[in-house]
Short mmCIF file of C-alpha atoms in Angstrom, two decimals:
data_model
loop_
_atom_site.label_atom_id
_atom_site.label_comp_id
_atom_site.label_asym_id
_atom_site.label_seq_id
_atom_site.Cartn_x
_atom_site.Cartn_y
_atom_site.Cartn_z
CA UNK A 28 169.61 77.29 -41.46
CA UNK A 29 168.62 75.45 -38.15
CA UNK A 30 168.52 78.56 -35.97
CA UNK A 31 166.55 80.11 -38.98
CA UNK A 32 164.03 76.95 -38.72
CA UNK A 33 163.68 77.27 -34.92
CA UNK A 34 162.80 81.13 -35.33
CA UNK A 35 159.90 80.40 -37.99
CA UNK A 36 158.89 77.61 -35.41
CA UNK A 37 158.87 80.05 -32.75
CA UNK A 38 156.90 82.85 -34.58
CA UNK A 39 154.63 79.99 -35.61
CA UNK A 40 153.88 79.10 -32.03
CA UNK A 41 153.44 82.74 -30.70
CA UNK A 42 151.04 83.34 -33.73
CA UNK A 43 148.78 80.21 -32.79
CA UNK A 44 148.94 81.30 -28.94
CA UNK A 45 147.86 84.78 -29.90
CA UNK A 46 145.03 83.74 -32.07
CA UNK A 47 144.01 81.23 -29.38
CA UNK A 48 143.73 84.38 -26.75
CA UNK A 49 142.00 86.59 -29.34
CA UNK A 50 139.44 83.88 -30.04
CA UNK A 51 139.13 83.36 -26.38
CA UNK A 52 138.50 86.79 -25.41
CA UNK A 53 135.76 87.26 -28.45
CA UNK A 54 133.82 83.98 -26.99
CA UNK A 55 133.64 85.77 -23.41
CA UNK A 56 132.82 89.22 -24.95
CA UNK A 57 129.49 90.66 -23.64
CA UNK A 58 128.55 91.28 -27.25
CA UNK A 59 129.19 87.65 -28.26
CA UNK A 60 127.04 86.39 -25.00
CA UNK A 61 124.37 88.47 -25.84
CA UNK A 62 124.32 87.07 -29.50
CA UNK A 63 124.09 83.80 -27.96
CA UNK A 64 121.05 85.07 -25.98
CA UNK A 65 119.51 86.34 -28.99
CA UNK A 66 119.88 82.79 -30.79
CA UNK A 67 118.16 81.21 -27.94
CA UNK A 68 115.41 83.84 -27.96
CA UNK A 69 115.30 83.20 -31.80
CA UNK A 70 114.75 79.34 -31.35
CA UNK A 71 111.52 79.91 -29.26
CA UNK A 72 110.34 82.24 -32.02
CA UNK A 73 110.78 79.33 -34.56
CA UNK A 74 107.76 76.84 -35.27
CA UNK A 75 108.11 74.27 -32.85
CA UNK A 76 108.50 70.36 -34.43
CA UNK A 77 105.01 69.39 -32.86
CA UNK A 78 103.54 72.67 -34.65
CA UNK A 79 104.61 71.96 -37.98
CA UNK A 80 102.09 70.21 -40.05
CA UNK A 81 99.16 70.65 -37.72
CA UNK A 82 97.98 74.39 -38.63
CA UNK A 83 95.40 75.37 -40.52
CA UNK A 84 95.82 78.97 -40.76
CA UNK A 85 98.75 81.19 -39.78
CA UNK A 86 98.13 84.64 -39.42
CA UNK A 87 100.94 87.16 -39.79
CA UNK A 88 100.63 90.71 -38.65
CA UNK A 89 102.54 93.41 -40.11
CA UNK A 90 103.55 95.59 -37.55
CA UNK A 91 106.13 98.62 -36.54
CA UNK A 92 108.10 99.00 -33.65
CA UNK A 93 106.41 101.97 -32.28
CA UNK A 94 102.74 100.50 -32.64
CA UNK A 95 102.47 99.35 -29.14
CA UNK A 96 98.92 100.55 -28.58
CA UNK A 97 97.96 98.73 -31.77
CA UNK A 98 99.30 95.43 -30.60
CA UNK A 99 98.01 96.09 -27.26
CA UNK A 100 94.19 96.21 -28.60
CA UNK A 101 94.99 93.19 -30.79
CA UNK A 102 95.81 91.42 -27.60
CA UNK A 103 93.20 92.40 -25.38
CA UNK A 104 90.29 92.70 -28.05
CA UNK A 105 90.81 90.33 -31.17
CA UNK A 106 93.40 87.73 -30.07
CA UNK A 107 90.46 86.26 -27.63
CA UNK A 108 88.04 86.03 -30.56
CA UNK A 109 90.44 84.29 -32.32
CA UNK A 110 90.96 81.86 -30.05
CA UNK A 111 87.59 81.07 -28.99
CA UNK A 112 86.79 80.71 -33.00
CA UNK A 113 89.85 78.22 -33.16
CA UNK A 114 88.71 76.28 -30.06
CA UNK A 115 85.29 76.24 -31.36
CA UNK A 116 86.47 75.15 -34.66
CA UNK A 117 88.48 72.07 -33.26
CA UNK A 118 85.60 71.04 -31.11
CA UNK A 119 82.70 70.92 -33.98
CA UNK A 120 84.26 70.08 -37.34
CA UNK A 121 85.75 67.41 -38.71
CA UNK A 122 88.10 69.73 -40.70
CA UNK A 123 90.28 69.96 -37.80
CA UNK A 124 93.56 67.98 -38.13
CA UNK A 125 94.07 67.67 -34.55
CA UNK A 126 91.87 65.31 -32.55
CA UNK A 127 93.34 66.75 -29.21
CA UNK A 128 91.63 70.03 -28.80
CA UNK A 129 92.99 70.74 -25.57
CA UNK A 130 91.93 72.87 -22.56
CA UNK A 131 89.81 76.05 -23.86
CA UNK A 132 92.03 79.20 -23.74
CA UNK A 133 90.27 80.78 -21.27
CA UNK A 134 91.26 77.89 -18.68
CA UNK A 135 94.82 78.64 -19.06
CA UNK A 136 95.91 76.85 -22.63
CA UNK A 137 98.43 78.60 -24.14
CA UNK A 138 98.76 79.47 -27.73
CA UNK A 139 95.92 79.86 -30.25
CA UNK A 140 94.59 76.16 -30.53
CA UNK A 141 95.48 73.59 -32.76
CA UNK A 142 94.20 75.38 -35.70
CA UNK A 143 95.52 78.85 -35.73
CA UNK A 144 98.84 80.62 -34.72
CA UNK A 145 99.95 83.96 -35.01
CA UNK A 146 102.53 86.78 -34.83
CA UNK A 147 103.55 90.11 -35.13
CA UNK A 148 106.54 90.88 -37.89
CA UNK A 149 108.60 93.54 -36.81
CA UNK A 150 111.87 94.98 -38.46
CA UNK A 151 114.36 96.90 -36.41
CA UNK A 152 113.61 100.41 -35.25
CA UNK A 153 114.37 103.15 -37.87
CA UNK A 154 114.14 106.81 -36.84
CA UNK A 155 113.09 108.63 -39.76
CA UNK A 156 115.27 111.56 -38.64
CA UNK A 157 118.25 109.76 -39.16
CA UNK A 158 117.25 108.12 -42.52
CA UNK A 159 118.86 110.83 -44.63
CA UNK A 160 122.00 110.74 -42.88
CA UNK A 161 122.43 106.89 -44.06
CA UNK A 162 121.97 107.29 -47.66
CA UNK A 163 124.87 106.20 -49.93
CA UNK A 164 127.57 103.95 -48.63
CA UNK A 165 128.42 105.66 -45.42
CA UNK A 166 129.90 103.23 -42.44
CA UNK A 167 129.56 103.47 -38.96
CA UNK A 168 126.16 105.23 -38.71
CA UNK A 169 125.21 104.66 -34.98
CA UNK A 170 121.60 104.12 -33.77
CA UNK A 171 119.62 107.05 -32.35
CA UNK A 172 118.66 107.47 -28.99
CA UNK A 173 115.02 107.01 -30.60
CA UNK A 174 116.16 103.95 -32.20
CA UNK A 175 117.73 102.46 -29.24
CA UNK A 176 114.64 103.04 -26.88
CA UNK A 177 112.46 101.49 -29.35
CA UNK A 178 114.95 98.43 -29.29
CA UNK A 179 114.71 98.17 -25.82
CA UNK A 180 110.98 98.69 -25.32
CA UNK A 181 110.49 95.88 -28.35
CA UNK A 182 112.60 93.39 -26.71
CA UNK A 183 111.09 93.64 -23.41
CA UNK A 184 107.54 93.53 -25.17
CA UNK A 185 108.92 90.36 -27.13
CA UNK A 186 110.32 88.66 -24.22
CA UNK A 187 106.76 89.16 -21.89
CA UNK A 188 104.32 88.16 -24.60
CA UNK A 189 106.61 85.98 -26.78
CA UNK A 190 104.33 86.81 -30.09
CA UNK A 191 106.83 88.94 -32.00
CA UNK A 192 108.83 87.93 -34.95
CA UNK A 193 111.94 90.14 -35.44
CA UNK A 194 113.05 90.15 -39.15
CA UNK A 195 116.56 91.25 -39.99
CA UNK A 196 116.09 94.09 -41.84
CA UNK A 197 115.06 98.04 -40.72
CA UNK A 198 111.41 98.48 -40.66
CA UNK A 199 110.46 100.89 -43.27
CA UNK A 200 107.81 100.98 -46.22
CA UNK A 201 110.38 100.30 -48.86
CA UNK A 202 111.22 96.71 -46.96
CA UNK A 203 107.56 96.02 -46.96
CA UNK A 204 108.06 93.39 -49.75
CA UNK A 205 110.57 91.48 -47.24
CA UNK A 206 108.45 91.52 -44.63
CA UNK A 207 105.55 90.28 -46.22
CA UNK A 208 107.96 87.63 -47.63
CA UNK A 209 109.17 86.68 -44.10
CA UNK A 210 105.54 86.04 -42.92
CA UNK A 211 105.02 83.51 -45.94
CA UNK A 212 108.09 81.84 -45.31
CA UNK A 213 107.10 81.51 -41.78
CA UNK A 214 103.62 80.19 -42.53
CA UNK A 215 104.86 77.55 -44.93
CA UNK A 216 107.61 76.36 -42.20
CA UNK A 217 104.55 75.97 -39.83
CA UNK A 218 102.73 73.89 -42.09
CA UNK A 219 100.03 75.98 -42.46
CA UNK A 220 97.53 75.36 -45.02
CA UNK A 221 96.33 78.90 -45.14
CA UNK A 222 98.58 82.02 -44.67
CA UNK A 223 97.14 85.09 -43.68
CA UNK A 224 98.95 88.62 -43.91
CA UNK A 225 97.19 91.40 -42.32
CA UNK A 226 97.95 94.88 -40.99
CA UNK A 227 97.60 95.50 -37.28
CA UNK A 228 94.66 97.63 -37.11
CA UNK A 229 92.54 94.68 -38.30
CA UNK A 230 90.87 91.55 -36.99
CA UNK A 231 89.82 89.02 -38.96
CA UNK A 232 86.53 87.06 -38.72
CA UNK A 233 88.23 83.72 -38.01
CA UNK A 234 84.73 81.79 -38.28
CA UNK A 235 84.63 82.84 -42.22
CA UNK A 236 88.38 82.35 -42.29
CA UNK A 237 88.35 78.68 -41.10
CA UNK A 238 84.99 77.78 -43.32
CA UNK A 239 87.29 78.64 -46.48
#
């Protein structure tokens, strides 16, 4: 009886040691390290503590992984107008919540000013050519080369501009309601009084929006 008890104790110790080794390997695996890095990047995308409750308008752009040219046009042409309008609004109206108007954006102030903020909302790349093969309950479908290339390009763009909010779903028309809800959720978490959902081929007249 004593021998059997010792055998069970030995097996239990071996099992615990094996579990510890497996857990250690998982923690040090490249996939887990990449996940941890992604979590750190996600923290940047969340509303900062000093941003919550300070926004009058949050602008959520519905965009797609392959719409780089549209986003470039917005950053080059539209966003400077929005920043200027928000800066002027901060300096000329009592409706602004912030007394610290900061530096003019053309003089190096990052962000959109104390009254406005905006992001692109994009899902995971979705290759239409592979959509039919994913129907039903098939498991183990790998990303296509098109999706992999788009994902890498999108990650580089996000790291550079830091204005992209990735959402955990494939980017397709059927997911549009969830993308819209993501914009509303982010705007509410930012404490914005007004949330503007807009497509990535439009540039809002912020002077009119801020007057509302």
